[in-house]
Amino acid sequence: MRITVLGSGTSSGVPMIGCECKVCKSSNPKNKRTRSSAAVEINDRVFLLDTSTDLRQQALENDLQRVDAVLFTHAHADHIHGIDELRVYNLRQLAPIPCYGNAAIGEKISKYFNYVFDQGESESFRPYLEFQRVEGEFELFGVNVIPVPLLHGRMPVLGYRIGDFAYLTDVSRIPDTSWCLLDNLECVILDALRIWPHKTHFSIAQALEVIERLRPRRAALTHLSHVIDYDTVSMDLPKGTALGYDGMIIDL
């Protein structure tokens, strides 16, 4: 399995528009963060974890040649607004792309992007997607996928476990019933918005507590805001845990 962190930033991206802070003005490429998403390559197939606002840029920079499925975590703008870019992969692959999520995700995506799911004739080419509602573990291209219920503030969202890898973005609490779904992980990519607490995201310290409990072999932090300087924060992270960055590759 190869995991590529396509985007490691929060909803505003980094640098943030108009900001003059040290991180936003940094020349370190690891402080340049597009909106959070990832790609998982396994069995010659590629799953996307969300279609971030910056999907076109991410696909070009990471030479993303195909997309065979999308696993949606939730329907916030920074995680779904790149959905129209999928039509290029429909043209390349001459096939529909299955998209997975819970009922709330499906309802919101079909409302926000009604033209995608409109069955009427169209004069222009639009994405050809098939939404699949998930309610438990399922198999996708020979791989077991487990949706992991999470809380993003008061909002129920999904993380995903794919084999021994878990992707848990936009989370402020892991419900008691979800911890057992995360046993014996090889790797986890986990939300860690900033240094101090936030109502809808883990802080760095909270994310490290989760990692200490899960004890994966490797961990990376994502959805990082512009208050996280890569070099400064990296110095204080425990062995086996790293800040994610755009273009980061993890081979398992």
Short mmCIF file of C-alpha atoms in Angstrom, two decimals:
data_model
loop_
_atom_site.label_atom_id
_atom_site.label_comp_id
_atom_site.label_asym_id
_atom_site.label_seq_id
_atom_site.Cartn_x
_atom_site.Cartn_y
_atom_site.Cartn_z
CA MET A 1 0.00 0.00 0.00
CA ARG A 2 1.23 3.48 -0.88
CA ILE A 3 -0.38 6.51 0.74
CA THR A 4 0.20 9.98 -0.70
CA VAL A 5 -0.77 13.01 1.35
CA LEU A 6 -2.21 15.19 -1.41
CA GLY A 7 -3.07 18.03 0.97
CA SER A 8 -2.18 18.60 4.61
CA GLY A 9 -3.77 21.97 5.30
CA THR A 10 -6.85 23.31 6.98
CA SER A 11 -9.88 24.83 5.22
CA SER A 12 -8.15 28.14 4.38
CA GLY A 13 -5.00 26.49 3.08
CA VAL A 14 -1.51 27.72 3.98
CA PRO A 15 -0.49 30.40 3.22
CA MET A 16 -3.81 31.95 4.15
CA ILE A 17 -5.03 34.76 1.93
CA GLY A 18 -3.73 38.14 3.15
CA CYS A 19 -1.80 36.74 6.12
CA GLU A 20 1.64 38.12 6.97
CA CYS A 21 2.59 35.60 9.66
CA LYS A 22 5.90 33.74 9.76
CA VAL A 23 4.44 30.47 8.48
CA CYS A 24 2.43 32.03 5.67
CA LYS A 25 5.55 33.90 4.52
CA SER A 26 7.82 30.88 4.99
CA SER A 27 9.98 29.65 2.12
CA ASN A 28 9.88 26.09 3.48
CA PRO A 29 7.83 24.01 0.98
CA LYS A 30 6.53 21.91 3.88
CA ASN A 31 4.73 25.01 5.16
CA LYS A 32 2.79 25.25 1.86
CA ARG A 33 -0.41 23.31 2.48
CA THR A 34 -3.35 22.68 0.18
CA ARG A 35 -6.65 21.46 1.59
CA SER A 36 -6.62 18.04 3.27
CA SER A 37 -6.93 14.88 1.22
CA ALA A 38 -4.98 11.72 0.46
CA ALA A 39 -4.65 9.00 -2.15
CA VAL A 40 -4.24 5.30 -1.38
CA GLU A 41 -2.73 3.03 -4.03
CA ILE A 42 -3.21 -0.71 -3.58
CA ASN A 43 -3.73 -3.64 -5.97
CA ASP A 44 -3.14 -1.28 -8.93
CA ARG A 45 -6.13 0.81 -7.87
CA VAL A 46 -6.27 4.31 -6.40
CA PHE A 47 -8.75 5.50 -3.76
CA LEU A 48 -9.13 9.19 -2.99
CA LEU A 49 -9.93 10.26 0.54
CA ASP A 50 -12.12 13.31 -0.18
CA THR A 51 -12.03 15.59 -3.23
CA SER A 52 -10.45 18.71 -1.81
CA THR A 53 -10.91 22.18 -3.23
CA ASP A 54 -7.35 21.88 -4.58
CA LEU A 55 -7.75 18.50 -6.30
CA ARG A 56 -6.63 19.70 -9.75
CA GLN A 57 -3.40 21.17 -8.37
CA GLN A 58 -2.81 18.10 -6.20
CA ALA A 59 -3.36 15.70 -9.11
CA LEU A 60 -0.90 17.57 -11.32
CA GLU A 61 1.78 17.89 -8.65
CA ASN A 62 1.53 14.22 -7.64
CA ASP A 63 1.04 12.76 -11.14
CA LEU A 64 -2.27 11.21 -10.13
CA GLN A 65 -2.98 9.11 -13.21
CA ARG A 66 -6.21 7.41 -12.13
CA VAL A 67 -8.98 7.52 -9.55
CA ASP A 68 -10.96 4.30 -9.06
CA ALA A 69 -13.05 5.33 -6.04
CA VAL A 70 -13.60 8.14 -3.55
CA LEU A 71 -14.18 7.73 0.18
CA PHE A 72 -15.84 10.87 1.55
CA THR A 73 -15.36 11.73 5.21
CA HIS A 74 -17.93 14.55 5.35
CA ALA A 75 -19.45 17.25 3.17
CA HIS A 76 -17.64 20.42 4.27
CA ALA A 77 -16.52 22.61 1.38
CA ASP A 78 -12.77 21.99 1.70
CA HIS A 79 -13.35 18.23 1.42
CA ILE A 80 -15.78 18.07 -1.50
CA HIS A 81 -15.41 21.15 -3.73
CA GLY A 82 -12.96 19.45 -6.08
CA ILE A 83 -15.58 16.91 -7.13
CA ASP A 84 -15.90 18.30 -10.67
CA GLU A 85 -12.25 17.40 -11.36
CA LEU A 86 -13.27 13.73 -11.34
CA ARG A 87 -14.75 14.06 -14.81
CA VAL A 88 -11.22 14.00 -16.26
CA TYR A 89 -10.79 10.52 -14.81
CA ASN A 90 -14.14 9.45 -16.24
CA LEU A 91 -12.84 10.47 -19.67
CA ARG A 92 -9.51 8.72 -19.15
CA GLN A 93 -10.95 5.53 -17.71
CA LEU A 94 -14.27 5.42 -19.60
CA ALA A 95 -16.04 4.25 -16.46
CA PRO A 96 -18.09 5.66 -13.59
CA ILE A 97 -16.34 6.35 -10.28
CA PRO A 98 -17.97 4.92 -7.16
CA CYS A 99 -18.14 7.35 -4.24
CA TYR A 100 -18.73 6.17 -0.69
CA GLY A 101 -20.09 7.90 2.38
CA ASN A 102 -22.93 7.89 4.88
CA ALA A 103 -26.47 9.05 4.17
CA ALA A 104 -25.81 12.64 5.27
CA ILE A 105 -22.81 12.92 2.95
CA GLY A 106 -24.79 11.56 0.02
CA GLU A 107 -27.70 13.92 0.65
CA LYS A 108 -25.48 17.00 0.86
CA ILE A 109 -23.33 16.16 -2.15
CA SER A 110 -26.37 15.49 -4.32
CA LYS A 111 -27.83 18.83 -3.19
CA TYR A 112 -24.65 20.91 -3.59
CA PHE A 113 -23.70 19.27 -6.91
CA ASN A 114 -27.13 18.40 -8.26
CA TYR A 115 -25.91 18.74 -11.86
CA VAL A 116 -23.62 15.73 -11.30
CA PHE A 117 -26.48 13.45 -10.34
CA ASP A 118 -29.13 14.90 -12.69
CA GLN A 119 -30.20 12.10 -15.01
CA GLY A 120 -31.34 14.50 -17.73
CA GLU A 121 -29.46 15.25 -20.92
CA SER A 122 -26.59 17.71 -20.80
CA GLU A 123 -24.70 19.57 -23.51
CA SER A 124 -21.46 19.46 -21.52
CA PHE A 125 -19.57 16.57 -19.94
CA ARG A 126 -20.09 16.21 -16.22
CA PRO A 127 -18.66 13.79 -13.66
CA TYR A 128 -20.07 10.28 -13.90
CA LEU A 129 -20.30 9.16 -10.27
CA GLU A 130 -22.16 6.41 -8.47
CA PHE A 131 -22.83 7.16 -4.81
CA GLN A 132 -22.76 4.16 -2.51
CA ARG A 133 -24.14 4.50 1.00
CA VAL A 134 -21.98 2.75 3.58
CA GLU A 135 -23.29 1.43 6.87
CA GLY A 136 -20.49 -0.93 7.88
CA GLU A 137 -17.43 -2.78 6.65
CA PHE A 138 -17.28 -3.41 2.90
CA GLU A 139 -14.84 -4.72 0.31
CA LEU A 140 -13.48 -2.47 -2.41
CA PHE A 141 -11.22 -3.90 -5.12
CA GLY A 142 -10.14 -6.74 -2.83
CA VAL A 143 -9.44 -4.54 0.20
CA ASN A 144 -11.46 -4.39 3.42
CA VAL A 145 -12.66 -0.87 4.20
CA ILE A 146 -14.10 -0.02 7.60
CA PRO A 147 -15.94 3.30 8.08
CA VAL A 148 -15.01 4.72 11.50
CA PRO A 149 -17.66 6.98 13.09
CA LEU A 150 -16.09 10.17 14.49
CA LEU A 151 -17.28 13.52 15.85
CA HIS A 152 -16.26 16.82 14.27
CA GLY A 153 -17.58 19.07 17.04
CA ARG A 154 -21.25 17.99 17.18
CA MET A 155 -21.21 16.76 13.58
CA PRO A 156 -20.97 13.00 12.92
CA VAL A 157 -18.31 12.31 10.28
CA LEU A 158 -16.39 9.28 9.02
CA GLY A 159 -12.82 8.18 9.18
CA TYR A 160 -11.74 5.13 7.22
CA ARG A 161 -9.63 2.11 7.98
CA ILE A 162 -8.17 0.52 4.84
CA GLY A 163 -6.34 -2.64 5.80
CA ASP A 164 -3.98 -1.60 8.60
CA PHE A 165 -4.06 2.10 7.67
CA ALA A 166 -6.52 4.64 9.10
CA TYR A 167 -7.32 8.17 7.94
CA LEU A 168 -9.00 10.29 10.62
CA THR A 169 -9.36 13.90 9.59
CA ASP A 170 -11.64 16.62 10.97
CA VAL A 171 -12.17 14.98 14.33
CA SER A 172 -12.49 16.33 17.86
CA ARG A 173 -13.60 13.11 19.56
CA ILE A 174 -13.45 9.40 18.86
CA PRO A 175 -16.61 7.75 20.25
CA ASP A 176 -16.12 4.86 22.66
CA THR A 177 -17.57 2.40 20.15
CA SER A 178 -15.05 3.38 17.46
CA TRP A 179 -11.80 2.66 19.31
CA CYS A 180 -12.07 -1.09 18.69
CA LEU A 181 -12.13 -0.41 14.94
CA LEU A 182 -8.64 1.09 15.24
CA ASP A 183 -6.79 -1.74 16.95
CA ASN A 184 -3.42 -2.94 15.59
CA LEU A 185 -2.83 -0.18 13.08
CA GLU A 186 0.34 0.01 11.04
CA CYS A 187 -0.19 3.69 10.26
CA VAL A 188 -2.63 6.48 11.09
CA ILE A 189 -3.03 9.95 9.58
CA LEU A 190 -4.76 12.12 12.15
CA ASP A 191 -6.23 15.61 12.45
CA ALA A 192 -4.14 18.12 14.46
CA LEU A 193 -5.25 21.65 13.64
CA ARG A 194 -3.12 23.79 15.94
CA ILE A 195 -1.29 24.01 19.27
CA TRP A 196 -4.20 25.11 21.47
CA PRO A 197 -7.65 23.43 21.66
CA HIS A 198 -10.40 23.90 19.09
CA LYS A 199 -14.08 22.97 19.32
CA THR A 200 -14.12 20.82 16.18
CA HIS A 201 -10.54 19.56 15.72
CA PHE A 202 -7.85 17.83 17.75
CA SER A 203 -4.94 19.96 18.84
CA ILE A 204 -1.39 18.65 18.52
CA ALA A 205 -1.43 17.48 22.16
CA GLN A 206 -4.81 15.75 21.80
CA ALA A 207 -3.68 14.01 18.61
CA LEU A 208 -0.56 12.75 20.39
CA GLU A 209 -2.74 11.33 23.17
CA VAL A 210 -4.74 9.40 20.58
CA ILE A 211 -1.55 8.12 18.95
CA GLU A 212 -0.22 7.03 22.34
CA ARG A 213 -3.40 5.03 22.91
CA LEU A 214 -3.48 3.48 19.42
CA ARG A 215 0.29 2.81 19.25
CA PRO A 216 0.61 2.52 15.45
CA ARG A 217 4.06 1.93 13.99
CA ARG A 218 3.84 5.25 12.12
CA ALA A 219 1.68 8.34 12.45
CA ALA A 220 1.34 11.59 10.54
CA LEU A 221 -0.59 14.73 11.48
CA THR A 222 -2.75 16.55 8.97
CA HIS A 223 -5.27 19.40 8.56
CA LEU A 224 -2.56 21.74 9.87
CA SER A 225 -3.23 25.47 10.20
CA HIS A 226 -0.92 28.40 9.60
CA VAL A 227 0.16 28.48 13.26
CA ILE A 228 2.06 25.20 12.75
CA ASP A 229 5.63 25.80 11.60
CA TYR A 230 6.95 22.52 10.21
CA ASP A 231 10.51 22.69 11.55
CA THR A 232 9.61 24.10 14.99
CA VAL A 233 6.79 21.70 15.80
CA SER A 234 8.57 18.67 14.31
CA MET A 235 11.36 18.97 16.88
CA ASP A 236 8.96 18.13 19.74
CA LEU A 237 7.17 15.15 18.18
CA PRO A 238 7.80 11.64 19.51
CA LYS A 239 9.60 9.00 17.47
CA GLY A 240 7.38 7.52 14.78
CA THR A 241 5.15 10.59 14.52
CA ALA A 242 5.66 13.31 11.92
CA LEU A 243 3.86 16.33 10.59
CA GLY A 244 2.26 15.56 7.29
CA TYR A 245 3.12 17.67 4.29
CA ASP A 246 1.85 17.94 0.72
CA GLY A 247 3.40 15.19 -1.35
CA MET A 248 4.39 13.02 1.64
CA ILE A 249 4.54 9.34 0.67
CA ILE A 250 4.09 6.50 3.13
CA ASP A 251 4.77 2.97 1.94
CA LEU A 252 3.35 0.10 3.99
#
